[in-house]
Each structure stands twice: as structure tokens, then as C-alpha cells.
XYZ file of C-alpha atoms in Angstrom:
730
model
C -0.009 -0.157 0.032
C 1.433 3.440 -0.907
C 2.369 5.672 1.864
C -0.002 8.687 2.252
C 2.057 11.850 3.516
C 1.097 12.799 7.007
C -0.541 15.965 6.001
C -2.836 14.427 3.516
C -4.029 11.854 6.100
C -8.032 12.109 6.233
C -9.165 13.552 9.486
C -11.186 10.863 10.486
C -8.351 8.676 11.031
C -6.839 11.067 13.550
C -10.160 12.413 15.244
C -12.795 9.991 14.853
C -15.778 10.047 12.442
C -18.144 12.368 14.255
C -15.684 15.298 14.704
C -14.262 14.751 11.184
C -17.580 15.069 9.653
C -18.557 18.282 11.295
C -15.161 19.905 10.354
C -15.621 18.694 6.695
C -19.112 19.882 6.269
C -19.296 23.002 8.368
C -15.690 24.241 7.661
C -14.496 22.516 4.684
C -11.542 20.882 6.539
C -10.900 17.310 5.299
C -7.390 16.428 5.929
C -4.683 17.000 8.674
C -3.118 19.646 6.453
C -6.471 21.399 6.083
C -6.897 21.637 9.750
C -3.212 22.663 10.327
C -3.836 25.658 7.923
C -7.161 26.627 9.969
C -5.356 29.464 11.748
C -6.623 31.195 15.097
C -8.575 34.247 14.577
C -7.125 35.814 17.598
C -5.595 34.899 21.156
C -7.350 35.484 24.333
C -4.886 36.329 27.167
C -5.211 34.807 30.595
C -3.216 37.901 31.518
C -0.833 38.945 34.231
C -1.746 37.634 37.841
C -4.099 40.335 39.295
C -4.478 40.989 43.026
C -8.063 40.542 44.090
C -8.127 44.070 45.419
C -7.470 45.540 42.055
C -10.321 43.827 40.239
C -12.554 46.805 40.464
C -10.483 48.588 37.695
C -10.830 45.720 35.444
C -14.607 45.155 35.009
C -15.237 43.174 31.673
C -11.716 42.358 31.328
C -10.021 38.883 31.207
C -7.825 38.522 34.345
C -6.019 35.601 35.929
C -5.827 35.345 39.916
C -4.246 32.998 42.221
C -6.245 32.566 45.353
C -7.377 30.006 48.036
C -11.079 28.886 48.455
C -12.660 30.236 51.533
C -16.063 28.563 51.071
C -18.187 26.845 48.529
C -22.007 26.411 48.610
C -24.762 25.087 46.319
C -27.914 26.981 46.134
C -31.058 25.949 44.390
C -33.596 28.291 42.583
C -36.752 27.868 40.366
C -38.252 25.528 43.087
C -35.259 23.390 43.306
C -34.810 22.746 39.449
C -31.940 24.984 39.004
C -28.578 24.795 40.695
C -26.044 27.431 41.341
C -22.504 26.757 42.980
C -21.073 29.999 44.663
C -17.524 29.980 45.731
C -15.704 32.701 47.595
C -12.010 32.945 46.984
C -9.374 34.930 48.809
C -5.815 35.871 48.269
C -5.358 37.400 51.736
C -6.014 41.009 50.730
C -9.214 40.819 48.777
C -12.123 38.470 48.244
C -14.009 37.484 45.131
C -17.093 35.285 44.370
C -17.293 32.629 41.615
C -20.274 31.233 40.244
C -21.178 28.263 38.478
C -24.501 27.064 36.974
C -26.391 24.037 35.765
C -24.365 20.875 34.861
C -21.319 22.870 34.990
C -21.594 22.759 38.848
C -20.584 18.945 39.497
C -16.897 19.142 38.645
C -15.903 22.611 40.488
C -18.083 21.384 43.491
C -15.986 18.255 43.809
C -12.661 19.973 43.360
C -12.830 23.405 44.752
C -13.028 22.412 48.243
C -12.195 25.083 51.032
C -8.559 25.528 51.641
C -7.608 24.225 48.246
C -5.309 26.691 46.117
C -5.896 27.254 42.300
C -5.453 29.747 39.459
C -8.706 31.179 37.905
C -9.157 32.811 34.562
C -12.103 34.663 33.422
C -13.961 37.907 32.639
C -14.696 40.370 35.496
C -18.386 40.751 35.734
C -20.756 42.680 38.230
C -23.797 41.205 39.821
C -25.870 42.698 42.672
C -23.160 45.441 43.001
C -20.603 42.707 43.599
C -17.600 41.754 41.506
C -17.755 38.076 40.241
C -16.254 35.619 37.864
C -18.824 33.615 35.924
C -17.797 30.009 34.999
C -14.004 30.817 35.263
C -11.438 28.447 33.837
C -9.250 27.116 36.699
C -6.183 24.845 37.371
C -5.589 23.439 40.848
C -2.245 24.116 42.388
C -0.569 21.439 44.595
C 0.893 22.524 47.895
C 4.468 22.410 46.053
C 3.430 24.449 43.023
C 6.061 26.893 42.456
C 6.023 30.212 40.696
C 6.827 28.522 37.157
C 3.457 26.627 37.398
C 1.563 29.843 38.077
C 3.511 31.495 35.317
C 2.760 28.833 32.641
C -0.959 29.067 33.333
C -1.522 32.653 33.733
C 0.654 33.891 30.533
C -0.779 31.374 28.140
C -2.209 32.713 24.947
C -5.478 31.114 24.307
C -5.959 30.464 20.486
C -9.672 31.447 19.416
C -10.470 29.579 15.982
C -13.110 30.510 13.441
C -15.735 28.061 14.819
C -19.255 27.084 13.703
C -22.383 26.206 15.603
C -21.740 22.433 15.968
C -18.182 22.939 17.151
C -16.774 25.537 19.481
C -13.361 26.958 19.241
C -12.082 24.958 22.270
C -13.165 21.728 20.569
C -11.368 22.716 17.382
C -8.424 23.635 19.663
C -8.251 20.018 20.930
C -8.490 18.593 17.383
C -5.647 20.694 16.537
C -3.550 19.347 19.316
C -4.359 15.807 18.253
C -2.948 16.392 14.710
C -0.134 18.871 15.641
C 2.859 16.546 15.948
C 2.229 16.119 12.074
C 3.200 19.479 11.544
C 6.841 18.276 11.904
C 6.481 16.503 8.516
C 5.162 19.702 6.675
C 7.087 20.017 3.312
C 8.701 23.399 3.184
C 7.834 25.165 -0.196
C 10.166 28.076 0.113
C 13.495 27.673 -1.231
C 15.958 27.324 1.662
C 18.150 30.186 0.367
C 15.064 32.456 0.200
C 13.779 31.625 3.723
C 17.404 31.878 5.390
C 18.015 35.162 3.306
C 14.875 36.639 4.854
C 15.495 35.208 8.294
C 12.025 33.466 8.303
C 11.389 30.300 10.494
C 10.742 26.988 8.819
C 7.279 25.849 7.916
C 6.791 23.310 10.801
C 7.983 25.674 13.176
C 5.433 28.470 11.800
C 2.701 25.896 12.226
C 3.525 25.144 15.733
C 3.951 28.933 16.726
C 0.717 29.832 15.103
C -1.399 27.270 16.903
C 0.500 27.193 20.168
C 2.425 30.419 20.763
C 4.322 31.079 23.940
C 4.663 34.734 23.160
C 3.135 37.502 21.065
C 6.432 37.517 19.108
C 6.135 33.969 18.287
C 2.630 34.756 16.642
C 4.361 37.586 14.570
C 6.988 35.129 13.303
C 4.583 32.542 12.290
C 2.126 35.017 10.657
C 5.136 36.619 8.701
C 6.243 33.423 7.444
C 2.640 31.786 6.442
C 1.785 35.246 4.607
C 4.879 34.681 2.569
C 4.040 31.180 1.721
C 0.492 32.303 0.384
C 2.068 35.375 -1.532
C 5.045 33.360 -3.019
C 3.090 30.262 -4.062
C 0.426 32.344 -5.762
C 3.031 34.649 -7.374
C 4.945 31.541 -8.630
C 1.880 30.215 -10.307
C 1.261 33.489 -12.078
C 4.962 33.843 -12.921
C 4.865 30.421 -14.594
C 1.910 31.461 -16.636
C 3.733 34.579 -17.850
C 6.752 32.384 -18.636
C 4.635 30.069 -20.598
C 3.061 32.611 -22.536
C 6.399 34.178 -23.479
C 7.251 30.729 -24.978
C 4.249 30.814 -27.350
C 5.048 32.010 -30.794
C 2.925 34.788 -32.285
C 2.943 37.073 -35.385
C 4.531 40.432 -34.778
C 2.172 42.960 -36.175
C 3.790 46.496 -36.948
C 1.516 49.190 -38.401
C 2.581 50.205 -42.004
C 3.605 53.707 -42.541
C 1.131 55.772 -44.335
C -1.705 52.996 -43.798
C -4.697 52.805 -42.104
C -3.542 54.000 -38.631
C -1.889 57.078 -39.955
C -4.959 57.881 -41.938
C -7.235 57.493 -38.979
C -4.726 59.684 -36.759
C -4.558 62.398 -39.388
C -8.458 62.751 -39.343
C -8.957 63.049 -35.559
C -10.469 66.185 -34.498
C -8.482 66.247 -31.172
C -4.943 65.244 -30.040
C -4.593 62.202 -27.833
C -3.830 62.686 -24.099
C -0.256 62.113 -22.758
C -1.567 59.171 -21.027
C -3.217 57.762 -24.216
C 0.138 58.285 -26.252
C 1.953 56.444 -23.439
C -0.398 53.421 -23.310
C -0.457 53.074 -27.183
C 3.237 53.109 -27.181
C 3.608 50.130 -24.527
C 0.890 48.382 -26.676
C 2.582 48.888 -30.116
C 5.733 47.629 -28.542
C 4.136 44.560 -27.349
C 2.409 43.984 -30.875
C 5.719 44.104 -32.364
C 7.203 41.230 -30.576
C 6.947 37.485 -31.630
C 5.176 36.217 -28.549
C 1.569 37.081 -27.641
C 0.937 40.434 -25.861
C -1.139 39.868 -22.596
C -1.902 43.532 -21.475
C -4.548 44.973 -18.990
C -5.697 48.334 -19.723
C -7.458 50.153 -16.817
C -8.818 53.450 -16.973
C -11.671 55.233 -15.446
C -14.894 55.642 -17.350
C -14.364 58.173 -20.078
C -10.577 58.129 -19.833
C -10.469 57.039 -23.495
C -9.749 53.374 -23.515
C -11.886 52.642 -26.454
C -9.834 55.120 -28.608
C -6.482 53.387 -27.625
C -8.170 49.995 -28.375
C -9.230 51.075 -31.845
C -5.856 52.419 -32.858
C -4.172 48.966 -31.585
C -6.882 47.278 -33.869
C -6.058 49.417 -36.767
C -2.372 48.902 -36.470
C -2.990 45.136 -36.587
C -5.237 45.480 -39.836
C -2.617 47.522 -41.361
C -0.396 44.564 -41.594
C -3.006 42.137 -43.090
C -4.203 40.856 -39.543
C -7.829 41.003 -38.140
C -9.025 42.276 -34.808
C -12.083 41.139 -32.618
C -13.572 43.137 -29.789
C -15.663 41.014 -27.447
C -18.290 43.067 -25.299
C -20.366 41.602 -22.416
C -23.852 42.586 -23.683
C -25.584 43.148 -26.953
C -26.331 46.676 -26.046
C -22.676 47.430 -25.494
C -21.426 45.571 -28.637
C -23.912 47.778 -30.738
C -22.799 50.814 -29.099
C -19.168 49.963 -29.658
C -19.964 49.278 -33.143
C -21.731 52.517 -33.753
C -18.837 54.452 -32.186
C -16.200 52.648 -33.998
C -17.678 53.321 -37.372
C -18.654 56.845 -36.258
C -14.822 57.597 -35.382
C -13.406 55.703 -38.497
C -15.968 57.349 -40.945
C -15.023 56.450 -44.592
C -12.225 54.257 -43.256
C -14.786 51.952 -42.220
C -16.368 51.529 -45.508
C -14.010 48.920 -47.230
C -15.388 47.631 -50.433
C -18.108 50.240 -50.376
C -18.661 53.084 -52.750
C -17.199 56.092 -50.989
C -15.037 54.106 -48.938
C -11.424 55.369 -48.550
C -8.405 53.743 -50.236
C -7.214 52.140 -46.998
C -10.597 51.291 -45.676
C -11.492 48.144 -44.041
C -14.999 46.682 -43.069
C -16.283 46.793 -39.515
C -18.783 44.285 -38.901
C -21.124 43.528 -35.818
C -21.901 39.968 -34.847
C -24.416 39.251 -32.069
C -26.926 36.456 -31.173
C -30.075 38.233 -32.303
C -29.007 39.272 -35.611
C -31.032 38.086 -38.701
C -29.820 35.132 -40.726
C -28.830 37.042 -43.777
C -27.001 39.630 -41.892
C -25.310 37.035 -39.867
C -24.381 34.940 -43.065
C -22.776 38.073 -44.441
C -20.680 38.953 -41.289
C -19.401 35.329 -41.341
C -18.486 35.475 -44.965
C -16.705 38.965 -44.377
C -14.654 37.311 -41.496
C -13.587 34.338 -43.353
C -12.392 36.074 -46.387
C -10.445 38.788 -44.459
C -12.848 41.279 -45.946
C -13.606 42.419 -42.503
C -10.551 43.732 -40.584
C -12.622 44.531 -37.417
C -15.504 42.618 -35.770
C -17.277 43.702 -32.673
C -19.612 41.278 -30.979
C -20.747 39.460 -28.053
C -20.399 35.603 -26.870
C -21.666 34.972 -30.527
C -18.208 35.452 -31.578
C -16.939 32.317 -29.772
C -19.162 29.823 -31.485
C -17.594 27.098 -33.435
C -19.268 28.527 -36.869
C -16.916 31.758 -36.559
C -13.910 31.411 -38.682
C -11.248 34.082 -39.211
C -9.001 34.797 -42.109
C -6.228 35.724 -39.608
C -7.040 36.684 -36.314
C -4.179 38.757 -34.908
C -5.705 40.656 -31.657
C -8.427 40.203 -29.043
C -9.609 43.062 -27.201
C -11.870 42.029 -24.257
C -14.054 44.625 -22.686
C -14.927 44.604 -19.123
C -12.754 41.494 -18.217
C -14.663 40.707 -15.083
C -17.789 39.654 -17.067
C -16.211 36.749 -18.953
C -15.091 33.525 -17.940
C -11.713 31.755 -18.711
C -13.245 29.270 -21.120
C -14.698 32.062 -23.265
C -11.548 34.060 -23.635
C -9.449 30.799 -24.399
C -12.095 29.665 -27.140
C -11.638 33.151 -28.903
C -8.054 32.894 -28.614
C -8.085 29.448 -30.222
C -9.477 30.914 -33.450
C -6.239 32.423 -34.467
C -3.572 30.491 -36.671
C -1.149 31.170 -33.865
C -2.152 32.565 -30.440
C -3.444 36.121 -31.134
C -2.343 39.233 -29.047
C -4.710 39.913 -26.132
C -5.617 43.365 -24.753
C -8.032 43.112 -21.656
C -9.788 46.627 -20.708
C -11.605 47.489 -17.355
C -13.114 50.536 -16.281
C -13.101 49.061 -12.670
C -9.997 50.556 -11.055
C -7.980 47.729 -9.478
C -5.525 48.595 -6.686
C -1.919 47.671 -7.475
C -1.948 44.693 -5.262
C -5.004 43.366 -6.600
C -3.691 43.655 -10.100
C -0.493 41.829 -9.146
C -2.710 39.089 -7.469
C -5.725 38.499 -9.591
C -4.322 39.812 -12.910
C -0.704 38.925 -12.190
C -0.269 37.129 -15.562
C -0.962 40.514 -17.324
C 1.416 43.504 -17.738
C -0.744 46.561 -16.549
C -1.247 49.872 -18.329
C -3.346 52.713 -16.534
C -5.044 55.599 -18.261
C -5.466 58.306 -15.233
C -6.206 61.557 -17.162
C -9.610 62.383 -18.564
C -9.791 63.878 -22.015
C -9.930 67.549 -22.410
C -13.571 68.590 -22.432
C -14.733 66.121 -19.848
C -16.848 67.919 -16.987
C -16.625 67.142 -13.249
C -19.440 65.117 -11.529
C -21.032 66.479 -8.696
C -22.350 63.678 -6.367
C -24.957 64.059 -3.447
C -26.727 61.611 -1.045
C -30.357 62.068 -0.883
C -31.796 60.662 2.322
C -35.310 59.866 1.085
C -36.572 58.719 4.550
C -35.167 61.318 6.746
C -35.848 64.132 4.357
C -38.635 63.288 1.901
C -38.469 66.929 0.570
C -35.012 66.020 -0.765
C -36.457 63.435 -2.901
C -39.037 65.852 -4.286
C -36.248 68.308 -4.944
C -34.470 65.502 -6.904
C -37.165 65.238 -9.461
C -37.381 69.019 -9.671
C -33.593 68.984 -10.585
C -34.119 66.360 -13.306
C -36.934 68.336 -14.581
C -34.737 71.552 -14.736
C -31.919 69.756 -16.651
C -34.247 68.381 -19.140
C -35.966 71.704 -19.653
C -32.451 73.082 -20.211
C -32.020 70.660 -23.284
C -30.187 67.748 -21.454
C -31.150 64.219 -20.500
C -31.310 62.093 -17.593
C -30.879 58.347 -16.364
C -32.771 56.915 -13.416
C -31.486 53.629 -12.391
C -33.314 50.909 -10.203
C -31.903 47.532 -8.720
C -34.698 45.536 -10.183
C -36.769 45.085 -13.317
C -40.031 44.342 -11.807
C -41.567 42.040 -14.334
C -43.128 38.662 -13.100
C -39.841 36.535 -13.457
C -38.322 39.462 -11.204
C -41.030 39.009 -8.400
C -40.146 35.273 -8.257
C -36.649 36.190 -6.855
C -36.899 36.877 -3.125
C -35.167 39.845 -1.615
C -31.670 39.297 -0.459
C -30.684 39.373 3.382
C -31.846 42.584 5.182
C -29.383 44.832 6.826
C -32.230 46.988 8.075
C -35.839 47.891 7.901
C -35.151 49.581 4.537
C -33.743 46.564 3.270
C -36.742 44.366 3.920
C -38.697 45.585 1.259
C -37.903 44.515 -2.209
C -35.602 46.818 -3.998
C -37.267 49.524 -6.321
C -38.066 48.315 -9.734
C -37.586 49.910 -13.201
C -41.223 49.367 -14.237
C -42.755 50.645 -11.159
C -40.617 53.824 -10.856
C -41.269 54.696 -14.632
C -44.943 54.431 -14.272
C -44.805 56.645 -11.052
C -42.526 59.294 -12.554
C -44.567 59.609 -15.749
C -47.795 59.978 -14.000
C -46.339 62.168 -11.161
C -43.244 64.368 -10.774
C -41.959 63.960 -14.324
C -45.399 64.065 -16.084
C -45.128 65.554 -19.649
C -41.559 64.292 -20.219
C -40.792 61.440 -22.450
C -39.827 58.593 -20.014
C -38.851 55.212 -21.410
C -37.428 52.034 -19.839
C -34.454 49.920 -20.739
C -33.559 46.329 -18.976
C -31.894 43.157 -19.865
C -34.958 41.271 -20.478
C -36.132 43.337 -23.334
C -36.187 42.198 -26.981
C -32.724 43.080 -28.324
C -34.374 45.069 -31.235
C -36.517 46.918 -28.636
C -33.243 47.718 -26.441
C -31.425 49.082 -29.378
C -34.493 51.082 -30.524
C -34.676 52.608 -26.957
C -30.813 53.480 -26.900
C -30.874 54.549 -30.263
C -33.661 57.168 -29.467
C -32.131 58.364 -26.122
C -28.779 58.973 -28.138
C -30.767 61.016 -30.657
C -32.464 62.978 -27.908
C -35.814 61.860 -28.833
C -36.139 60.082 -25.156
C -35.413 62.579 -22.202
C -35.465 60.224 -19.240
C -34.263 56.684 -19.257
C -35.483 54.373 -16.471
C -33.036 51.543 -16.467
C -31.351 48.734 -14.583
C -27.411 48.590 -14.594
C -27.340 47.481 -18.439
C -26.387 50.889 -18.880
C -23.307 50.397 -16.465
C -20.708 49.811 -19.016
C -20.206 51.797 -22.258
C -23.370 53.559 -22.908
C -22.389 57.032 -24.287
C -24.761 60.050 -24.481
C -22.903 63.195 -24.161
C -26.012 65.108 -23.670
C -27.079 63.237 -20.528
C -26.204 65.417 -17.196
C -28.124 63.858 -14.404
C -28.302 60.429 -13.017
C -30.626 59.273 -10.239
C -29.788 55.904 -8.554
C -32.795 54.486 -6.499
C -31.901 52.479 -3.604
C -28.258 53.285 -4.095
C -27.259 51.313 -0.871
C -28.117 48.166 -3.040
C -25.276 48.541 -5.187
C -21.420 48.221 -4.642
C -19.038 51.066 -4.384
C -17.197 50.368 -7.577
C -20.555 49.773 -9.423
C -21.905 53.173 -8.149
C -18.680 54.700 -9.553
C -19.157 53.035 -13.038
C -22.589 54.081 -13.270
C -21.932 57.677 -12.371
C -19.383 57.903 -15.139
C -22.250 57.855 -17.667
C -23.013 61.481 -17.029
C -20.945 64.568 -17.494
C -19.423 63.143 -20.683
C -20.131 66.295 -22.710
C -19.194 69.924 -22.003
C -21.994 70.356 -19.408
C -21.438 69.279 -15.666
C -22.688 66.018 -14.458
C -24.891 65.630 -11.269
C -25.289 62.049 -9.544
C -27.795 61.702 -6.840
C -27.676 58.622 -4.648
C -31.309 57.966 -3.249
C -31.387 55.742 0.026
C -33.770 55.259 2.700
C -30.991 53.744 5.085
C -30.482 55.340 8.245
C -27.653 57.998 8.623
C -25.363 55.949 10.924
C -25.718 52.796 8.947
C -22.594 51.193 7.117
C -24.466 51.558 3.952
C -24.822 55.225 4.186
C -21.146 55.437 5.105
C -20.484 53.847 1.815
C -22.481 56.229 -0.187
C -20.926 58.972 1.578
C -17.524 57.826 0.425
C -18.725 57.724 -3.344
C -20.149 61.288 -2.833
C -16.713 62.456 -1.534
C -14.257 61.460 -4.107
C -14.224 60.820 -8.017
C -10.910 58.921 -7.553
C -11.850 55.432 -8.779
C -8.702 53.739 -7.318
C -9.474 55.298 -3.755
C -12.908 53.844 -3.994
C -11.773 50.381 -5.124
C -9.835 50.335 -1.851
C -12.959 51.196 0.100
C -14.930 48.643 -1.791
C -12.205 45.863 -1.193
C -11.926 46.674 2.423
C -15.515 46.200 2.787
C -15.704 42.976 0.912
C -14.176 39.505 1.946
C -10.788 38.922 0.308
C -12.300 35.899 -1.284
C -14.393 38.098 -3.487
C -11.193 39.769 -4.674
C -9.862 36.564 -5.943
C -12.598 36.056 -8.112
C -15.012 33.748 -6.253
C -17.695 35.156 -8.312
C -16.020 33.805 -11.200
C -15.125 30.131 -9.883
C -17.163 29.654 -6.882
C -13.971 28.343 -5.046
C -13.079 29.305 -1.496
C -10.193 31.729 -1.431
C -6.861 30.074 -0.897
C -5.828 33.088 1.365
C -6.077 32.687 4.882
C -3.278 34.850 6.368
C -2.620 37.313 3.387
C -4.616 40.380 3.114
C -4.473 41.598 -0.531
C -5.018 45.365 0.388
C -2.661 45.483 3.635
C 0.157 43.348 2.551
C 1.130 45.068 -0.609
C 4.869 44.848 0.243
C 4.822 41.160 0.821
C 3.062 40.685 -2.455
C 5.559 43.024 -4.356
C 8.585 41.151 -2.889
C 7.093 37.684 -3.289
C 6.466 38.579 -7.169
C 9.961 39.551 -7.310
C 11.437 36.406 -5.941
C 8.966 34.321 -7.779
C 10.003 35.890 -11.159
C 13.685 34.975 -10.398
C 12.814 31.340 -9.102
C 10.813 30.695 -12.468
C 13.386 32.137 -14.667
C 16.255 30.104 -13.196
C 14.067 26.761 -13.104
C 10.729 27.053 -15.156
C 9.875 23.314 -14.405
C 10.637 23.775 -10.677
C 12.498 20.599 -11.139
C 14.953 21.483 -8.169
C 12.129 22.462 -5.803
C 9.830 19.579 -5.455
C 8.169 20.831 -2.205
C 7.257 23.998 -4.118
C 5.693 22.109 -6.834
C 3.440 20.075 -4.421
C 2.292 23.353 -2.915
C 1.569 24.826 -6.404
C -0.472 21.637 -7.164
C -2.394 22.025 -4.104
C -2.984 25.701 -4.861
C -4.212 24.989 -8.575
C -6.339 21.967 -7.812
C -9.997 22.261 -7.191
C -10.414 24.485 -10.244
C -8.518 27.296 -8.704
C -6.849 27.698 -11.894
C -10.014 29.480 -12.927
C -9.219 32.347 -10.807
C -5.830 32.444 -11.724
C -6.822 32.541 -15.341
C -8.921 35.486 -15.262
C -5.965 37.498 -16.774
């Protein structure tokens, strides 16, 4: 029979089936290694020994005292059904009462006899104006117990574990005690030179110190070491992906002088910002290499990402290749197609009368197109007639064939799974170059962790002519007249020739009603979120009567959606009541005001994204966040943060701090529990940056990790369970 490494042993062998079952079902811990990596959340201290006379100053604090039992008596209450043990202890200078209730009475009643000496640890409480310890932990001291026994008990750090209803922290501590000897066999993933160079303890030592520390310094040593493991193994996984990508062949794409790109630049009515020029240079340098570009382009809503992406696509078309842009929704694909053809003018009319010499065809491909239009689009792609295609997931289908796919641009990366992106990449004769765009600002550490296999470019200037957006919170419940004023403001903007968005969290159709409302944080959250169809009706009949109000949501027929968007863009619709379908990419420069209903139901980054839809022209933008949540609630604090700054990076930090770390690592994408237990992506920026450097060096020296078997094992453990998915979001 083959030998199972100690840390891979199933828990039921060490702990017995009942405990192992609860650990597995409730906490997802199945092996000895899983339990050893279930770290204490914090440590309670029994504290320094306290003289009884000083306890008055320590109400509600954990104390440890050494004293002698003066007397003990059992009292009954509830007609003899309840029992209470009261013990009075003294240290010669002061007295204190201890109480034990119910079934907890028997053991101390037998052991705490008058005259016996013991240490007691617990939280100081007050009952009937007298200090007492309720159900204290205690340890009897023999007549010969010296200072060292007292010391060992008093200064112990007690680990408090993340627990569940069926298994208290102290039971988990007992289970850890049972498997702790196996920690000696833990394989150390850090290369010895790296560990020694940074003066870190070994992994077995770190596990021992995190679970059973003797001092606070030991906890720190262990934490530092375990954080490093997590950061380093993750960064090695990403470094290996980057290394593998550099080994793939790709066709170098260099724009032809005097070609399509030059013709496009010549007709631009404005100059590119410095940021756009810098980022374009980075992209063109990548496109000119013979291995595939993998670049993440992040920039605020309206920072001109589409312009940068379009120039990259034109550069590829210039040298005979094709470029595909993948958008998450049909509305957005149509919008991109419209804005790209408008920006290119006659350069997008390849093969047509009036098309320019260098022109190419720009085709749209979505699921809802008619059969004839779809057939023509597919034909244009396979013959190479169309240099640029813009589409939704429909681009990924088997039927879609390219003549020579050279560049894939993915818009709003977080909405695409890995398989979809890989399927599109598989359409090139050789792997195409990849540019991923996002308007959700990502703090540097998260970019290094989640998108660590991509090089990152940031556009942080807004193009000239963009106006500032003022944001205000409207407390609808506390100040109903503020809400009335909100609709007056909308009317004023519309009468001034502008347009408005009203965003709601829900559609309000029958399918929508079936979904129950989420968990309520407060009374205001117990009602279902406001719905597009209801609000649109109330506004048309009430405060916005006489204006043209239309609705837009994801369950409308694609042709109807496109019609509404087209009429809104043309200025025929004055107020658009919509769900978050407008969050990405809808560009109507004439819209100046956005009202977000139940704004507390949206995340910080999402509110920031939505707000970026107004103020896109020369008139200033206004965003009103309507909420019924009380002023002191966390939800209102979130809204205040959004109102206080337009800096997306600052807001994304706030957003991350409020969400669990696991969400950051893309659980939404993969449904896998986060592998990070000790590392905090936001706080440990330095550890992550250093781990990345070390990982790059290790992989460059030994790409197969042949000389580091323990690191390979740790990597396999990280990458099993579909965890590859969240590493592959790049």
C-alpha cells in the first residue's frame, strides 16, 4: 500500500468520524493539512496575575488570579430545578465570588474544596453590585506548585479559532492538538536560500507557533512566514503562466507607414492625451514582438480606453491581420460598433462606394442578428474582407472562422469566464495578442494577485472637455423633501435641453418578482428593491409628467433595447429608467443627471461606474444617490464615500476593504473558496510585491521547478479544485 503523506491523511483517522464529519461539512476541512492551515482568528490572554483588591478597575476584562477557596455552597432556585454553585476565594488581601450554573456545577463542586489553592481565569463581571467571575477556567495548584506553574498558566495565549455552531473554538483547539505532531512533516515550499535570506522560521515551526504560541513575538514570526507562503506560491503560479506565454509563438504586428492607422490619426479632431500616447506606445511595442501580448488596460470611465483599443486594432489590420472586440452585452456591442464606425468614417467602408483607399470593413456579430446579416458577417470574416469585428459571446461559436485573427480586445474583463476567452484565442492560426480593458479601477496589489499574468497599463487622465461630476446623497426617508427636489432637478436639466438616467436595482416583471429579496441589513432593506417598471410609471404620472420617459432592461427584446438606446442617443427620449445594463459603455454626451434609486443596494465600484455615464459632454454632471437607510448605517457610510471622491482607485480600495478577500480573488467567477487565509491583499502590498520579484527570479532560473519538489507540491495544491479558474482571469 502506498504511503500517504502525514498532512494528506483524512481527519477521520486522527479524530474519529463524528468530529471529522462536522469539520468537513461545516468548515471544509478534510485532511490533517487542512486543519493545520485553519489558523486562530485571535488569541485570548489569561493575562498577568491580578491581586483581588485591584479587580474593581478591570470590569469586563479577562484576568487571572491565584487564590485560596474560602467557602463553597450550592444554592437551588426555580423551585429546586436550577442549581448554582457559589465559591468565595481570597488571596489574603481581597475576596471575590465565583459562580457556576447548571451541569457546570458538578466538577468544581468536587474539586474546589475550602482550603484548596488554584488559579482562576475569566472575565470580571458585576452582579448585585459585587464583582464576580462567571464559569472561570481554573487549574488546581498542589502545595508544592512553584512560581513557574503559576506563570505557565497565567501567561498562556489561548487560540480562538473560526468556529461553527456545531463545534466550538475550544473543541477545534483539541482537534488541532491531536494533529499538531504531524506539522513536523510539513514540506517547506520556500527555497532554503530565500527563507534563510529573509530570516524566516521553517514551515513546521511556523505551524507550531501559530497554533500554540508562547509569546506574541512567536505569533508575529509565524504570521510573517505563513503570509509569505501564500503570496509566494500564488506569485510562482502567475510567473509560470507569464513564462509559458512568452514561449508561445505569435505574429509580430507592426503598423504600415502611411496605412490605415496614419489615415485615422490624421482625421482625428483632437489630440490624444499624454496618457493615451504612452499606453499606445506600450501596446505597439508588445504587438511588435513574436510572442503574444497580454496586457490589462485600466482606466476610468471616459478616460479614452476605446480610442486606445481602436488604434491597436487598426495597427493590426494595417499589416493584414484581423481584430476582434468582445463585449459583455448586445447593447454594448452595438454601441461599440456604432462609435467605432462613427470615429472611422469612410475608413470603415471598405469595399463600398465612397470608402477610403485604406478602408476596411467593421462588422457586428451578435446572437440576435437576422440570418442574412449573420451569413454576410461570417463571410466577411472568413475572407478577411472585415478587418474588425465587434460582438458578444456569439463570436466564440464554432461556426465563426477568421481569415487571420491577430488581436483580441476584451471589454470589461470581469464579466467573462476563462473558457470563453480561451475559445476566442483558439481562433487564430497562432495565438493572437490579447488586450483586456476594465473601467473598474484595481488597486496595484489586486492587479498583482488577480491579474498577475498580465502587464498593466493605466489611463489616469480624463480627455479635455470632460466635465466634473457632483455627487450627493439623498436621504429619502429622513428628508422626503430632498427626494421631491431631486425630481425638480431632473426636470430643470431636461428643460435646459439635457437628458437624465434613473437607475433601479430591479426590473419588476413577473420573473423578477419570483426572486426573493436578499438578506436585509435593516428595515429599509426588508422591502424588495425598487423596480424599473414601477418607478417609470410613478414618474410619468407624477413628478416627471409630460416628459418622454422610457425603460431599458436586460429582459427586453434586443431590437427594442437597441431602438430605445438609439432614440435616447438621438435625444428623442428625455429620461431613461434603466437597470445596470447601462453600467458599461453607454455613451450619451448630452445626459447630465443620474438618479440612482436604492443606491445602498449597489457596490461602491458599481456606483462609480454608473456615475461615469453622465458629464460626458461639456455640461457638468450631477449624480444623486437616493437611499432610505439611516444615517448611521454602514450602507450610508459607503454612499458618503462615493459622494466624497471621484478617484476610482480610492473607491476600489474602500470597496475591497468592505468585501471579503475571497471576493477579490474572483470567487464570483469560480465559486472556489479563497486560498488566502493569512494574506490580506490590501494591507500586505509589500509582501506581495517582494514575493512577485522572488517568484520571477525562481521561475526564470528553473521554469519546471525541477529542483524544488516541495514548491511544486504546494503549487499543485493551490491549483487543484478549479482554482486555476481564478488565476486565469487575466
